[in-house]
Structure formats: structure tokens, C-alpha cells
Amino acid sequence: MLWPFRRRTPVKVGMSKAEVLSLLGAPLDSTTREEVAGAAPYAAVRLRGQTPPHYEYWLYVGMPSGYDTQVTFTNGLVSQVTTPRSAS
């Protein structure tokens, strides 16, 4: 995908997953907090009558050129966007 936005990402806090997909397409990789940590820590929280927020992380490598775009979603909305230099 050609990145027309120079070094700035068009993704903004508060956007939905559908909005990010329409701007950037599918991520190279994605994961959730539950996949990383497993379900056990969350069962204890639910027992106390609370449901923890759902976190999801998307990675776009080389977008923009020389950088990666990392998008964090909290409960389905963008909560953080970072664009560090690419490792490769």
C-alpha cells in the first residue's frame, strides 16, 4: 500500500476498527491481551463482579516507509497510536 501521509498516521484516537481498516487495510499482525496473558487472570477479576476492558493490538510494518504503525484498541476503539522506526 502506498502511504500518502508522509510520517504521520491518519489513525486517530477514538476511531473504530472499521475506520482503521478502511484507512490502512488489514494489519500484518494482531493480538489481544487475553491471547498474551491467558484467561486465568481475568477469571479472578470477573469473580469480583468486574469485567476488565478488552485490549487489542494491531501492527502495520513499513507504514509509513521506514516506520511501523502500532494501533492499540480498548473496547473496540483506538486508544493509542505509535509510529516507531522500523527494526528492519
Short mmCIF file of N, CA and C in Angstrom, two decimals:
data_model
loop_
_atom_site.label_atom_id
_atom_site.label_comp_id
_atom_site.label_asym_id
_atom_site.label_seq_id
_atom_site.Cartn_x
_atom_site.Cartn_y
_atom_site.Cartn_z
N MET A 1 0.84 -1.19 0.00
CA MET A 1 0.00 0.00 0.00
C MET A 1 0.88 1.24 0.00
N LEU A 2 0.59 2.16 -0.87
CA LEU A 2 1.30 3.42 -0.91
C LEU A 2 0.83 4.28 0.26
N TRP A 3 1.77 4.82 1.01
CA TRP A 3 1.44 5.61 2.20
C TRP A 3 1.46 7.08 1.83
N PRO A 4 0.31 7.73 1.66
CA PRO A 4 0.28 9.12 1.22
C PRO A 4 0.40 10.14 2.35
N PHE A 5 0.65 9.68 3.57
CA PHE A 5 0.56 10.57 4.73
C PHE A 5 1.91 10.97 5.30
N ARG A 6 3.00 10.79 4.54
CA ARG A 6 4.37 11.05 4.99
C ARG A 6 4.64 10.28 6.26
N ARG A 7 5.11 10.92 7.32
CA ARG A 7 5.42 10.19 8.55
C ARG A 7 4.28 10.19 9.54
N ARG A 8 3.20 10.86 9.24
CA ARG A 8 2.08 10.92 10.18
C ARG A 8 1.03 9.89 9.80
N THR A 9 0.46 9.27 10.79
CA THR A 9 -0.60 8.30 10.54
C THR A 9 -1.96 9.01 10.52
N PRO A 10 -2.85 8.57 9.65
CA PRO A 10 -4.20 9.16 9.64
C PRO A 10 -5.09 8.60 10.74
N VAL A 11 -4.60 7.61 11.47
CA VAL A 11 -5.39 6.98 12.53
C VAL A 11 -5.40 7.89 13.75
N LYS A 12 -6.58 8.10 14.30
CA LYS A 12 -6.75 8.99 15.45
C LYS A 12 -7.44 8.25 16.60
N VAL A 13 -7.14 8.68 17.81
CA VAL A 13 -7.79 8.11 19.00
C VAL A 13 -9.30 8.28 18.86
N GLY A 14 -10.02 7.21 19.19
CA GLY A 14 -11.48 7.23 19.12
C GLY A 14 -12.05 6.56 17.88
N MET A 15 -11.20 6.28 16.88
CA MET A 15 -11.69 5.62 15.67
C MET A 15 -12.06 4.17 15.96
N SER A 16 -12.99 3.66 15.17
CA SER A 16 -13.40 2.26 15.29
C SER A 16 -12.47 1.37 14.47
N LYS A 17 -12.56 0.06 14.69
CA LYS A 17 -11.77 -0.89 13.90
C LYS A 17 -12.11 -0.77 12.42
N ALA A 18 -13.38 -0.58 12.11
CA ALA A 18 -13.81 -0.46 10.71
C ALA A 18 -13.17 0.77 10.05
N GLU A 19 -13.06 1.86 10.78
CA GLU A 19 -12.43 3.07 10.24
C GLU A 19 -10.95 2.84 9.97
N VAL A 20 -10.27 2.17 10.89
CA VAL A 20 -8.85 1.88 10.70
C VAL A 20 -8.66 0.95 9.51
N LEU A 21 -9.49 -0.08 9.42
CA LEU A 21 -9.41 -1.00 8.28
C LEU A 21 -9.62 -0.27 6.96
N SER A 22 -10.53 0.68 6.91
CA SER A 22 -10.79 1.40 5.66
C SER A 22 -9.61 2.30 5.29
N LEU A 23 -8.87 2.80 6.27
CA LEU A 23 -7.71 3.65 6.01
C LEU A 23 -6.44 2.86 5.67
N LEU A 24 -6.18 1.79 6.44
CA LEU A 24 -4.90 1.08 6.34
C LEU A 24 -5.00 -0.33 5.80
N GLY A 25 -6.20 -0.88 5.73
CA GLY A 25 -6.35 -2.28 5.34
C GLY A 25 -6.10 -3.19 6.54
N ALA A 26 -5.97 -4.47 6.26
CA ALA A 26 -5.76 -5.44 7.33
C ALA A 26 -4.35 -5.33 7.89
N PRO A 27 -4.19 -5.49 9.21
CA PRO A 27 -2.86 -5.41 9.81
C PRO A 27 -2.02 -6.64 9.46
N LEU A 28 -0.70 -6.49 9.52
CA LEU A 28 0.19 -7.62 9.32
C LEU A 28 0.01 -8.63 10.45
N ASP A 29 -0.19 -8.13 11.65
CA ASP A 29 -0.34 -8.99 12.82
C ASP A 29 -1.27 -8.31 13.82
N SER A 30 -1.95 -9.12 14.61
CA SER A 30 -2.79 -8.59 15.67
C SER A 30 -2.85 -9.59 16.81
N THR A 31 -3.08 -9.09 18.00
CA THR A 31 -3.22 -9.95 19.17
C THR A 31 -4.08 -9.23 20.21
N THR A 32 -4.59 -9.99 21.15
CA THR A 32 -5.37 -9.40 22.24
C THR A 32 -4.62 -9.64 23.56
N ARG A 33 -4.98 -8.86 24.55
CA ARG A 33 -4.37 -9.05 25.87
C ARG A 33 -4.67 -10.46 26.39
N GLU A 34 -5.88 -10.94 26.13
CA GLU A 34 -6.25 -12.27 26.60
C GLU A 34 -5.39 -13.35 25.96
N GLU A 35 -5.04 -13.18 24.68
CA GLU A 35 -4.18 -14.16 24.00
C GLU A 35 -2.79 -14.17 24.60
N VAL A 36 -2.29 -13.00 24.98
CA VAL A 36 -0.95 -12.90 25.54
C VAL A 36 -0.91 -13.41 26.97
N ALA A 37 -1.85 -12.98 27.78
CA ALA A 37 -1.82 -13.30 29.21
C ALA A 37 -2.57 -14.57 29.57
N GLY A 38 -3.43 -15.05 28.71
CA GLY A 38 -4.26 -16.19 29.05
C GLY A 38 -5.51 -15.74 29.79
N ALA A 39 -6.44 -16.63 29.96
CA ALA A 39 -7.73 -16.27 30.55
C ALA A 39 -7.72 -16.28 32.07
N ALA A 40 -6.76 -16.94 32.70
CA ALA A 40 -6.77 -17.11 34.16
C ALA A 40 -6.81 -15.79 34.93
N PRO A 41 -5.99 -14.80 34.62
CA PRO A 41 -6.03 -13.56 35.42
C PRO A 41 -7.38 -12.84 35.34
N TYR A 42 -8.09 -13.01 34.25
CA TYR A 42 -9.36 -12.31 34.06
C TYR A 42 -10.50 -13.00 34.79
N ALA A 43 -10.41 -14.29 35.00
CA ALA A 43 -11.45 -15.01 35.73
C ALA A 43 -11.55 -14.47 37.16
N ALA A 44 -10.42 -14.19 37.80
CA ALA A 44 -10.43 -13.68 39.17
C ALA A 44 -11.10 -12.30 39.22
N VAL A 45 -10.85 -11.46 38.24
CA VAL A 45 -11.47 -10.13 38.22
C VAL A 45 -12.96 -10.26 38.04
N ARG A 46 -13.39 -11.14 37.15
CA ARG A 46 -14.83 -11.32 36.91
C ARG A 46 -15.54 -11.83 38.16
N LEU A 47 -14.86 -12.62 38.96
CA LEU A 47 -15.47 -13.14 40.18
C LEU A 47 -15.82 -12.01 41.14
N ARG A 48 -15.09 -10.92 41.10
CA ARG A 48 -15.37 -9.77 41.95
C ARG A 48 -16.42 -8.85 41.34
N GLY A 49 -17.07 -9.29 40.29
CA GLY A 49 -18.15 -8.51 39.70
C GLY A 49 -17.70 -7.47 38.70
N GLN A 50 -16.46 -7.53 38.28
CA GLN A 50 -15.96 -6.56 37.30
C GLN A 50 -15.55 -7.28 36.03
N THR A 51 -15.68 -6.61 34.94
CA THR A 51 -15.20 -7.12 33.67
C THR A 51 -14.08 -6.21 33.19
N PRO A 52 -12.88 -6.76 32.98
CA PRO A 52 -11.77 -5.91 32.55
C PRO A 52 -11.99 -5.43 31.11
N PRO A 53 -11.39 -4.32 30.73
CA PRO A 53 -11.51 -3.84 29.35
C PRO A 53 -10.85 -4.82 28.39
N HIS A 54 -11.32 -4.83 27.17
CA HIS A 54 -10.76 -5.68 26.12
C HIS A 54 -9.73 -4.86 25.35
N TYR A 55 -8.50 -5.35 25.29
CA TYR A 55 -7.43 -4.68 24.57
C TYR A 55 -7.05 -5.50 23.35
N GLU A 56 -6.78 -4.81 22.24
CA GLU A 56 -6.31 -5.47 21.03
C GLU A 56 -5.22 -4.60 20.42
N TYR A 57 -4.22 -5.26 19.85
CA TYR A 57 -3.07 -4.57 19.28
C TYR A 57 -2.91 -4.95 17.82
N TRP A 58 -2.77 -3.97 16.93
CA TRP A 58 -2.57 -4.21 15.50
C TRP A 58 -1.23 -3.63 15.10
N LEU A 59 -0.55 -4.33 14.18
CA LEU A 59 0.76 -3.89 13.71
C LEU A 59 0.77 -3.77 12.19
N TYR A 60 1.25 -2.63 11.72
CA TYR A 60 1.46 -2.38 10.29
C TYR A 60 2.95 -2.10 10.11
N VAL A 61 3.67 -3.01 9.45
CA VAL A 61 5.11 -2.88 9.26
C VAL A 61 5.40 -2.09 7.99
N GLY A 62 6.32 -1.14 8.09
CA GLY A 62 6.71 -0.35 6.94
C GLY A 62 5.67 0.67 6.50
N MET A 63 4.78 1.03 7.39
CA MET A 63 3.73 2.01 7.09
C MET A 63 3.79 3.12 8.13
N PRO A 64 4.30 4.28 7.78
CA PRO A 64 4.88 4.70 6.51
C PRO A 64 6.29 4.13 6.32
N SER A 65 6.88 4.33 5.17
CA SER A 65 8.19 3.77 4.84
C SER A 65 9.21 4.13 5.92
N GLY A 66 9.90 3.09 6.42
CA GLY A 66 10.90 3.29 7.46
C GLY A 66 10.34 3.28 8.87
N TYR A 67 9.04 3.21 8.99
CA TYR A 67 8.36 3.22 10.29
C TYR A 67 7.34 2.09 10.36
N ASP A 68 6.92 1.75 11.54
CA ASP A 68 5.82 0.82 11.76
C ASP A 68 4.71 1.58 12.46
N THR A 69 3.49 1.20 12.19
CA THR A 69 2.36 1.80 12.89
C THR A 69 1.78 0.75 13.83
N GLN A 70 1.72 1.09 15.10
CA GLN A 70 1.16 0.22 16.13
C GLN A 70 -0.11 0.86 16.66
N VAL A 71 -1.21 0.13 16.56
CA VAL A 71 -2.51 0.66 16.97
C VAL A 71 -3.03 -0.17 18.14
N THR A 72 -3.41 0.49 19.22
CA THR A 72 -4.00 -0.18 20.39
C THR A 72 -5.47 0.20 20.46
N PHE A 73 -6.31 -0.82 20.59
CA PHE A 73 -7.76 -0.62 20.76
C PHE A 73 -8.14 -0.98 22.19
N THR A 74 -9.02 -0.20 22.77
CA THR A 74 -9.62 -0.52 24.06
C THR A 74 -11.12 -0.55 23.84
N ASN A 75 -11.71 -1.71 24.09
CA ASN A 75 -13.15 -1.92 23.88
C ASN A 75 -13.58 -1.52 22.47
N GLY A 76 -12.74 -1.83 21.47
CA GLY A 76 -13.10 -1.64 20.08
C GLY A 76 -12.80 -0.29 19.47
N LEU A 77 -12.24 0.64 20.27
CA LEU A 77 -11.90 1.97 19.75
C LEU A 77 -10.41 2.24 19.93
N VAL A 78 -9.83 2.98 19.01
CA VAL A 78 -8.41 3.31 19.10
C VAL A 78 -8.15 4.10 20.39
N SER A 79 -7.19 3.62 21.18
CA SER A 79 -6.82 4.32 22.41
C SER A 79 -5.39 4.85 22.35
N GLN A 80 -4.58 4.29 21.42
CA GLN A 80 -3.21 4.77 21.28
C GLN A 80 -2.69 4.40 19.89
N VAL A 81 -1.89 5.30 19.31
CA VAL A 81 -1.23 5.05 18.02
C VAL A 81 0.21 5.49 18.16
N THR A 82 1.15 4.60 17.81
CA THR A 82 2.56 4.96 17.82
C THR A 82 3.17 4.57 16.47
N THR A 83 4.21 5.31 16.06
CA THR A 83 4.90 5.02 14.79
C THR A 83 6.41 5.04 15.01
N PRO A 84 6.95 3.99 15.67
CA PRO A 84 8.39 3.93 15.86
C PRO A 84 9.10 3.57 14.55
N ARG A 85 10.40 3.84 14.50
CA ARG A 85 11.20 3.44 13.34
C ARG A 85 11.15 1.91 13.21
N SER A 86 11.14 1.45 11.96
CA SER A 86 11.12 0.00 11.71
C SER A 86 12.43 -0.62 12.16
N ALA A 87 12.34 -1.82 12.69
CA ALA A 87 13.51 -2.55 13.12
C ALA A 87 14.29 -3.13 11.93
N SER A 88 13.58 -3.34 10.82
CA SER A 88 14.23 -3.96 9.66
C SER A 88 14.81 -2.96 8.71
#
